[in-house]
GROMACS .gro file of C-alpha atoms in nm:
model
  112
    1UNK     CA    1   0.432  -1.755   1.065
    2UNK     CA    2   0.708  -1.679   0.815
    3UNK     CA    3   0.449  -1.604   0.546
    4UNK     CA    4   0.284  -1.340   0.766
    5UNK     CA    5   0.618  -1.184   0.855
    6UNK     CA    6   0.701  -1.158   0.484
    7UNK     CA    7   0.362  -1.002   0.410
    8UNK     CA    8   0.338  -0.767   0.708
    9UNK     CA    9   0.533  -0.473   0.561
   10UNK     CA   10   0.315  -0.469   0.251
   11UNK     CA   11   0.000  -0.467   0.460
   12UNK     CA   12   0.140  -0.167   0.650
   13UNK     CA   13   0.208  -0.001   0.313
   14UNK     CA   14  -0.153  -0.052   0.202
   15UNK     CA   15  -0.284   0.089   0.530
   16UNK     CA   16  -0.054   0.390   0.485
   17UNK     CA   17  -0.195   0.443   0.135
   18UNK     CA   18  -0.550   0.425   0.266
   19UNK     CA   19  -0.470   0.678   0.539
   20UNK     CA   20  -0.279   0.929   0.326
   21UNK     CA   21  -0.448   0.871  -0.008
   22UNK     CA   22  -0.810   0.845   0.097
   23UNK     CA   23  -0.864   0.970   0.451
   24UNK     CA   24  -0.661   1.292   0.453
   25UNK     CA   25  -0.795   1.577   0.239
   26UNK     CA   26  -0.575   1.782   0.005
   27UNK     CA   27  -0.639   2.059  -0.244
   28UNK     CA   28  -0.606   1.816  -0.532
   29UNK     CA   29  -0.740   1.458  -0.516
   30UNK     CA   30  -0.483   1.335  -0.769
   31UNK     CA   31  -0.205   1.473  -0.548
   32UNK     CA   32  -0.358   1.297  -0.250
   33UNK     CA   33  -0.364   0.964  -0.433
   34UNK     CA   34  -0.011   1.021  -0.563
   35UNK     CA   35   0.120   1.101  -0.218
   36UNK     CA   36  -0.048   0.790  -0.079
   37UNK     CA   37   0.108   0.573  -0.349
   38UNK     CA   38   0.450   0.728  -0.293
   39UNK     CA   39   0.440   0.656   0.080
   40UNK     CA   40   0.308   0.305   0.016
   41UNK     CA   41   0.590   0.228  -0.227
   42UNK     CA   42   0.855   0.365   0.009
   43UNK     CA   43   0.726   0.139   0.285
   44UNK     CA   44   0.703  -0.155   0.042
   45UNK     CA   45   1.063  -0.093  -0.070
   46UNK     CA   46   1.186  -0.102   0.288
   47UNK     CA   47   0.979  -0.417   0.350
   48UNK     CA   48   1.134  -0.583   0.046
   49UNK     CA   49   1.486  -0.502   0.163
   50UNK     CA   50   1.407  -0.623   0.514
   51UNK     CA   51   1.263  -0.954   0.391
   52UNK     CA   52   1.557  -1.016   0.158
   53UNK     CA   53   1.815  -0.939   0.427
   54UNK     CA   54   1.645  -1.161   0.683
   55UNK     CA   55   1.605  -1.438   0.423
   56UNK     CA   56   1.975  -1.426   0.342
   57UNK     CA   57   2.065  -1.441   0.712
   58UNK     CA   58   1.822  -1.728   0.770
   59UNK     CA   59   1.963  -1.917   0.473
   60UNK     CA   60   2.315  -1.890   0.613
   61UNK     CA   61   2.189  -2.043   0.937
   62UNK     CA   62   2.012  -2.325   0.754
   63UNK     CA   63   1.657  -2.211   0.829
   64UNK     CA   64   1.380  -2.235   0.567
   65UNK     CA   65   1.307  -1.911   0.381
   66UNK     CA   66   1.026  -2.012   0.144
   67UNK     CA   67   0.748  -1.880   0.369
   68UNK     CA   68   0.886  -1.528   0.401
   69UNK     CA   69   0.969  -1.510   0.030
   70UNK     CA   70   0.617  -1.629  -0.056
   71UNK     CA   71   0.474  -1.357   0.170
   72UNK     CA   72   0.695  -1.103  -0.006
   73UNK     CA   73   0.574  -1.223  -0.347
   74UNK     CA   74   0.210  -1.188  -0.242
   75UNK     CA   75   0.284  -0.842  -0.104
   76UNK     CA   76   0.446  -0.733  -0.430
   77UNK     CA   77   0.143  -0.858  -0.623
   78UNK     CA   78  -0.087  -0.662  -0.389
   79UNK     CA   79   0.117  -0.345  -0.446
   80UNK     CA   80   0.104  -0.392  -0.823
   81UNK     CA   81  -0.273  -0.441  -0.809
   82UNK     CA   82  -0.306  -0.129  -0.593
   83UNK     CA   83  -0.116   0.080  -0.845
   84UNK     CA   84  -0.311  -0.066  -1.137
   85UNK     CA   85  -0.640   0.018  -0.968
   86UNK     CA   86  -0.547   0.367  -0.846
   87UNK     CA   87  -0.379   0.497  -1.164
   88UNK     CA   88  -0.704   0.534  -1.368
   89UNK     CA   89  -0.879   0.689  -1.068
   90UNK     CA   90  -0.602   0.947  -1.026
   91UNK     CA   91  -0.615   1.035  -1.396
   92UNK     CA   92  -0.992   1.098  -1.380
   93UNK     CA   93  -0.975   1.299  -1.058
   94UNK     CA   94  -1.086   1.662  -1.083
   95UNK     CA   95  -0.770   1.878  -1.059
   96UNK     CA   96  -0.758   2.186  -0.843
   97UNK     CA   97  -1.071   2.108  -0.645
   98UNK     CA   98  -1.055   2.237  -0.286
   99UNK     CA   99  -1.200   1.917  -0.153
  100UNK     CA  100  -1.235   1.724   0.164
  101UNK     CA  101  -1.094   1.375   0.189
  102UNK     CA  102  -1.168   1.145  -0.103
  103UNK     CA  103  -1.348   0.898   0.121
  104UNK     CA  104  -1.588   1.177   0.222
  105UNK     CA  105  -1.661   1.252  -0.143
  106UNK     CA  106  -1.769   0.898  -0.227
  107UNK     CA  107  -1.963   0.817   0.090
  108UNK     CA  108  -2.321   0.938   0.057
  109UNK     CA  109  -2.572   0.924   0.338
  110UNK     CA  110  -2.856   0.677   0.301
  111UNK     CA  111  -3.211   0.798   0.347
  112UNK     CA  112  -3.383   0.653   0.650
   0.00000   0.00000   0.00000
């Protein structure tokens, strides 16, 4: 349970990136991806602080903290992988395109 509580904030950050970066349309796809990453990293920063503060409090009370710190480590790795994957996509995005959401651009209908 401690592992999930340490990982939860980072999962919320990834969902926020998906919502803002991919599902909401902007005038510029690179700006949309950048805004999604910014929101994701703000949420991840607050999750990191929350996990560290609760781990310090739990350590003072003699409770184990390895699970929550392991969840935090996995979350940080997920955020690094997200940034590494999105950076090249944002650089190749067509600037200034009055586009719909990015997810709508890549989903093509299948013929029946």
